[in-house]
Coordinates of C-alpha atoms in Angstrom, one line a residue:
M1374 CA 38.0 -0.6 18.2
T1375 CA 39.0 -0.7 21.2
D1376 CA 37.7 -4.0 22.5
T1377 CA 37.6 -7.5 21.1
P1378 CA 33.8 -8.2 19.9
P1379 CA 33.5 -11.5 21.1
H1380 CA 33.4 -14.6 18.8
T1381 CA 30.6 -15.4 17.4
P1382 CA 28.9 -18.8 16.9
P1383 CA 27.8 -19.9 13.1
T1384 CA 24.3 -19.4 13.3
T1385 CA 22.0 -20.5 10.6
A1386 CA 23.3 -18.8 7.7
H1387 CA 21.0 -15.5 8.7
H1388 CA 22.1 -12.2 5.7
E1389 CA 25.4 -13.5 5.4
R1390 CA 24.4 -13.6 1.5
P1391 CA 21.5 -11.4 0.4
F1392 CA 17.6 -13.6 0.4
T1393 CA 19.6 -16.3 1.7
G1394 CA 15.4 -18.2 2.8
H1395 CA 14.9 -17.2 -0.5
P1396 CA 16.3 -18.8 -4.0
G1397 CA 16.1 -17.0 -6.7
R1398 CA 14.9 -13.7 -5.8
W1399 CA 18.7 -12.6 -5.8
E1400 CA 18.9 -13.4 -9.5
K1401 CA 15.2 -11.9 -10.3
E1402 CA 16.4 -8.3 -8.5
R1403 CA 20.0 -8.3 -10.5
A1404 CA 17.8 -8.6 -13.5
R1405 CA 15.6 -5.3 -12.7
A1406 CA 18.8 -3.6 -11.7
E1407 CA 20.6 -3.7 -15.0
R1408 CA 17.2 -3.2 -16.4
T1409 CA 16.4 -0.2 -14.8
G1410 CA 19.3 1.9 -13.2
H1411 CA 22.7 0.9 -13.1
V1412 CA 25.2 -1.4 -11.3
R1413 CA 27.8 -0.8 -8.6
S1414 CA 31.1 -0.7 -10.4
D1415 CA 34.4 0.2 -9.8
S1416 CA 33.8 3.4 -12.0
C1417 CA 30.8 4.6 -8.9
S1418 CA 31.6 7.5 -7.1
D1419 CA 29.9 8.7 -3.7
A1420 CA 27.8 10.1 -6.1
C1421 CA 26.7 7.1 -7.7
E1422 CA 23.0 5.8 -7.2
P1423 CA 23.2 2.6 -7.7
V1424 CA 20.0 0.6 -7.5
L1425 CA 18.9 -1.3 -4.0
A1426 CA 17.8 -5.0 -3.5
Y1427 CA 15.4 -4.7 -0.4
E1428 CA 15.2 -7.4 1.5
R1429 CA 12.7 -7.4 4.3
T1430 CA 12.5 -8.5 7.7
R1431 CA 10.4 -9.0 10.8
W1432 CA 12.7 -6.6 11.9
G1433 CA 13.6 -3.9 9.2
W1434 CA 15.0 -4.5 6.0
L1435 CA 19.2 -4.6 4.2
A1436 CA 19.3 -2.8 1.4
W1437 CA 22.0 -4.7 -0.7
T1438 CA 23.8 -3.2 -4.1
V1439 CA 24.1 -5.6 -7.2
P1440 CA 27.8 -5.5 -8.4
G1441 CA 29.3 -5.3 -11.8
D1442 CA 30.6 -8.2 -12.0
G1443 CA 28.4 -10.5 -10.8
S1444 CA 29.5 -11.2 -7.6
L1445 CA 27.0 -11.8 -4.6
P1446 CA 27.6 -8.4 -2.0
E1447 CA 28.8 -8.8 2.2
I1448 CA 27.8 -5.7 3.6
A1449 CA 24.4 -4.2 3.1
H1450 CA 24.4 -0.3 1.9
Q1451 CA 21.7 0.2 4.5
I1452 CA 20.3 -1.2 6.9
G1453 CA 17.3 -0.3 9.3
V1454 CA 15.4 -1.2 12.3
L1455 CA 12.2 -1.2 13.1
T1456 CA 10.5 0.8 16.4
P1457 CA 10.2 -2.6 18.7
A1458 CA 6.7 -3.3 19.8
A1459 CA 5.5 -1.4 16.5
T1460 CA 2.3 -0.9 15.8
R1461 CA 0.9 -3.1 12.5
L1462 CA -0.1 0.8 11.5
Q1463 CA 4.2 1.7 12.4
R1464 CA 5.0 -1.8 10.4
L1465 CA 3.4 -0.3 6.9
A1466 CA 6.6 1.8 7.1
V1467 CA 9.2 -1.1 6.0
R1468 CA 7.2 -1.2 3.2
W1469 CA 7.1 2.5 2.4
L1470 CA 10.2 3.4 2.6
T1471 CA 11.6 0.4 0.8
R1472 CA 9.3 0.5 -2.1
R1473 CA 10.3 0.8 -6.0
P1474 CA 11.9 4.2 -5.9
A1475 CA 10.2 6.7 -7.7
Q1476 CA 10.2 6.9 -11.4
R1477 CA 11.3 9.9 -12.6
I1478 CA 11.1 12.3 -15.6
A1479 CA 13.5 15.4 -16.7
P1480 CA 11.8 17.9 -19.4
G1481 CA 13.5 19.3 -21.7
G1482 CA 16.0 22.2 -20.5
I1483 CA 15.6 21.5 -17.0
P1484 CA 18.3 20.3 -14.6
A1485 CA 15.8 19.3 -12.0
S1486 CA 13.6 16.5 -12.0
V1487 CA 10.3 15.3 -11.0
R1488 CA 8.4 12.3 -10.0
L1489 CA 6.5 10.3 -12.4
S1490 CA 3.8 10.3 -10.1
V1491 CA 3.8 14.4 -9.5
A1492 CA 4.1 15.0 -13.7
A1493 CA 0.8 12.5 -14.0
V1494 CA -1.1 14.7 -11.1
A1495 CA -0.1 18.1 -12.7
V1496 CA -1.5 16.9 -16.2
V1497 CA -4.4 15.3 -14.8
T1498 CA -4.8 18.8 -13.0
L1499 CA -4.1 20.6 -16.1
L1500 CA -6.7 18.2 -18.2
T1501 CA -9.7 18.6 -15.7
G1502 CA -8.9 23.1 -15.5
L1503 CA -9.1 23.6 -18.5
Y1504 CA -12.7 21.5 -19.3
A1505 CA -13.5 23.3 -16.0
V1506 CA -13.1 26.4 -18.1
T1507 CA -14.6 25.1 -20.4
Q1508 CA -17.8 24.3 -18.4
G1509 CA -18.4 29.0 -17.0
I1510 CA -16.0 28.2 -14.3
S1511 CA -13.3 31.2 -13.3
V1512 CA -10.3 30.8 -14.7
D1513 CA -9.4 32.6 -11.1
V1514 CA -10.3 29.2 -9.5
V1515 CA -8.9 26.7 -11.5
L1516 CA -5.8 28.5 -12.2
P1517 CA -4.7 28.2 -8.3
A1518 CA -5.6 24.6 -8.1
T1519 CA -4.4 23.3 -11.4
L1520 CA -0.5 25.2 -10.1
L1521 CA -1.2 23.5 -6.5
A1522 CA -2.4 20.2 -6.8
P1523 CA 1.8 18.8 -8.1
L1524 CA 2.6 20.7 -5.5
L1525 CA 0.6 18.8 -2.4
A1526 CA 1.4 15.9 -4.3
E1527 CA 5.4 16.3 -3.7
H1528 CA 4.5 17.3 -0.6
L1529 CA 2.7 14.9 0.4
L1530 CA 4.9 12.2 -0.2
V1531 CA 8.0 14.2 1.5
R1532 CA 5.8 14.2 4.1
L1533 CA 4.6 10.7 4.4
D1534 CA 8.6 10.0 4.0
A1535 CA 9.6 11.6 7.1
R1536 CA 6.6 10.2 8.8
A1537 CA 7.8 6.6 8.5
R1538 CA 11.3 7.9 9.3
E1539 CA 9.5 8.5 12.3
H1540 CA 9.7 4.8 13.2
V1541 CA 13.0 3.7 11.7
R1542 CA 16.5 3.9 12.5
I1543 CA 18.6 3.5 9.6
V1544 CA 22.1 3.1 9.3
E1545 CA 24.2 3.3 6.2
G1546 CA 28.3 3.0 5.8
D1547 CA 30.2 -0.4 5.6
V1548 CA 31.8 -0.4 9.2
P1549 CA 28.8 0.4 11.1
C1550 CA 26.4 -1.5 8.0
G1551 CA 28.6 -5.0 9.1
Y1552 CA 28.6 -4.8 12.2
L1553 CA 24.6 -4.0 13.0
Q1554 CA 24.2 -6.5 9.9
R1555 CA 26.3 -9.7 12.0
L1556 CA 23.8 -9.0 15.2
A1557 CA 20.4 -9.0 12.6
A1558 CA 22.1 -12.8 11.8
L1559 CA 21.6 -13.3 15.5
H1560 CA 18.1 -11.1 16.3
S1561 CA 17.2 -13.4 13.1
D1562 CA 18.4 -17.2 15.5
L1563 CA 16.0 -15.5 17.5
V1564 CA 12.9 -14.6 15.8
A1565 CA 13.0 -18.0 14.3
A1566 CA 12.6 -19.5 16.9
A1567 CA 10.0 -17.3 18.3
V1568 CA 8.0 -18.3 15.2
S1569 CA 8.7 -21.6 15.3
S1570 CA 7.4 -22.1 19.3
D1571 CA 4.9 -20.9 21.7
R1572 CA 7.1 -20.7 24.1
Y1573 CA 7.2 -17.6 26.1
E1574 CA 11.0 -17.9 26.6
L1575 CA 11.4 -17.7 23.1
R1576 CA 8.8 -14.8 22.8
R1577 CA 10.8 -13.0 24.9
A1578 CA 14.3 -13.5 24.3
A1579 CA 13.7 -12.1 19.8
E1580 CA 11.2 -9.0 22.4
I1581 CA 14.2 -8.2 23.6
G1582 CA 16.5 -9.7 20.6
Q1583 CA 14.3 -6.2 19.0
H1584 CA 15.7 -4.1 21.7
L1585 CA 18.7 -4.9 21.7
L1586 CA 19.0 -4.5 17.9
W1587 CA 16.8 -0.8 18.0
D1588 CA 19.8 0.7 20.8
A1589 CA 22.3 -0.9 18.5
A1590 CA 20.9 1.3 15.3
G1591 CA 21.1 4.5 17.5
L1592 CA 24.4 4.3 17.9
L1593 CA 25.2 3.5 15.0
Q1594 CA 23.7 7.0 13.3
T1595 CA 24.8 8.9 15.6
Q1596 CA 28.7 7.8 17.1
D1597 CA 31.4 6.1 14.8
T1598 CA 31.9 2.6 15.8
L1599 CA 35.1 3.5 17.5
T1600 CA 33.7 6.2 20.0
A1601 CA 30.5 4.1 20.3
S1602 CA 32.3 0.8 21.2
D1603 CA 31.9 -0.8 24.4
A1604 CA 28.2 -0.1 24.7
L1605 CA 28.0 -2.0 20.9
I1606 CA 30.7 -4.8 22.0
A1607 CA 28.0 -4.7 25.7
R1608 CA 24.8 -5.2 23.2
E1609 CA 26.4 -7.8 21.3
R1610 CA 27.1 -9.8 24.6
L1611 CA 24.3 -10.0 25.4
M1612 CA 22.8 -11.0 22.1
L1613 CA 25.0 -13.9 22.2
Q1614 CA 23.2 -14.9 26.1
L1615 CA 20.2 -14.3 24.5
V1616 CA 21.0 -16.9 20.8
N1617 CA 22.5 -19.6 23.5
Q1618 CA 19.9 -19.3 26.7
V1619 CA 17.7 -20.2 23.2
T1620 CA 19.6 -22.9 22.3
Q1621 CA 19.8 -24.9 25.5
T1622 CA 15.3 -24.7 25.3
I1623 CA 14.9 -25.6 22.6
G1624 CA 17.7 -28.6 23.2
C1625 CA 15.9 -29.1 26.4
T1626 CA 12.3 -29.2 24.7
A1627 CA 13.8 -31.6 22.1
S1628 CA 15.0 -33.8 25.3
E1629 CA 11.4 -34.3 27.0
D1630 CA 9.4 -34.3 23.9
G1631 CA 11.7 -37.4 22.2
A1632 CA 10.7 -38.4 26.7
T1633 CA 7.1 -38.4 26.2
E1634 CA 7.2 -39.7 22.6
A1635 CA 9.6 -42.9 24.6
G1636 CA 7.8 -43.3 27.6
Q1637 CA 3.9 -43.7 25.8
A1638 CA 5.8 -46.2 23.7
R1639 CA 6.5 -48.5 26.5
A1640 CA 3.6 -47.6 27.6
W1641 CA 2.0 -48.6 24.2
R1642 CA 4.1 -51.9 24.4
A1643 CA 3.3 -52.2 27.8
T1644 CA -0.1 -52.7 27.5
P1645 CA -2.1 -55.7 26.7
P1646 CA -4.7 -55.4 24.0
S1647 CA -8.3 -55.9 24.8
T1648 CA -10.2 -58.8 24.0
H1649 CA -14.0 -59.2 23.4
H1650 CA -16.0 -62.3 24.2
S1651 CA -19.9 -62.6 22.9

């Protein structure tokens, strides 16, 4: 970058490592990766597709690779940011895009592979078609349906993926993800503060933080970090200001609550006990 990014104050360790808020989850994901696919190692080429562990958040997700040496990854392999003010349906896009990878099978002699679900549709359609023929339905009717059903199933899945991606911005690469991961850690502080309080200022800070994260993801999608340096730094400074304001607000609230409790305690001690006369 052409400028030095602003100093980032320590946060509550959001996203420094995978699943910091869910102890034990990483070991389960590591075991799954070793069982269902290959893990990241020095022998991996650019064409390798290692198993990813998806960590969903309120603002999107982080996808982590599983290092083969048993260590924890420091930088996410992929980060997805959900559109600000997302609807319930749009939030389902995060769950759809971070679902477990589809199982694929490669028929003998065919270099390409197909989704297991599509193959299952083909088998069911074939059996249904054979049964329909035995019941007297014309082959001219059954055959097109039998051939089209698997193709429609594959097309539907592709369309659903495309529609879901309209509501998120996905960033990949060590440098872009490293920057966005730092920004996401700051935003997660804002989200955590908003969730634990009903104050408008905290909710508004989290909303602005989501917009900043969304904008940064858009910049990293279309430009490299050097070209987008000034715009990225400006957004990080705004995020830092929000975090500082939220920290001050929480501190003031705690002081006010403490003063109120102390005042109530003094009033209680100063009030003489009531007596009852028979």
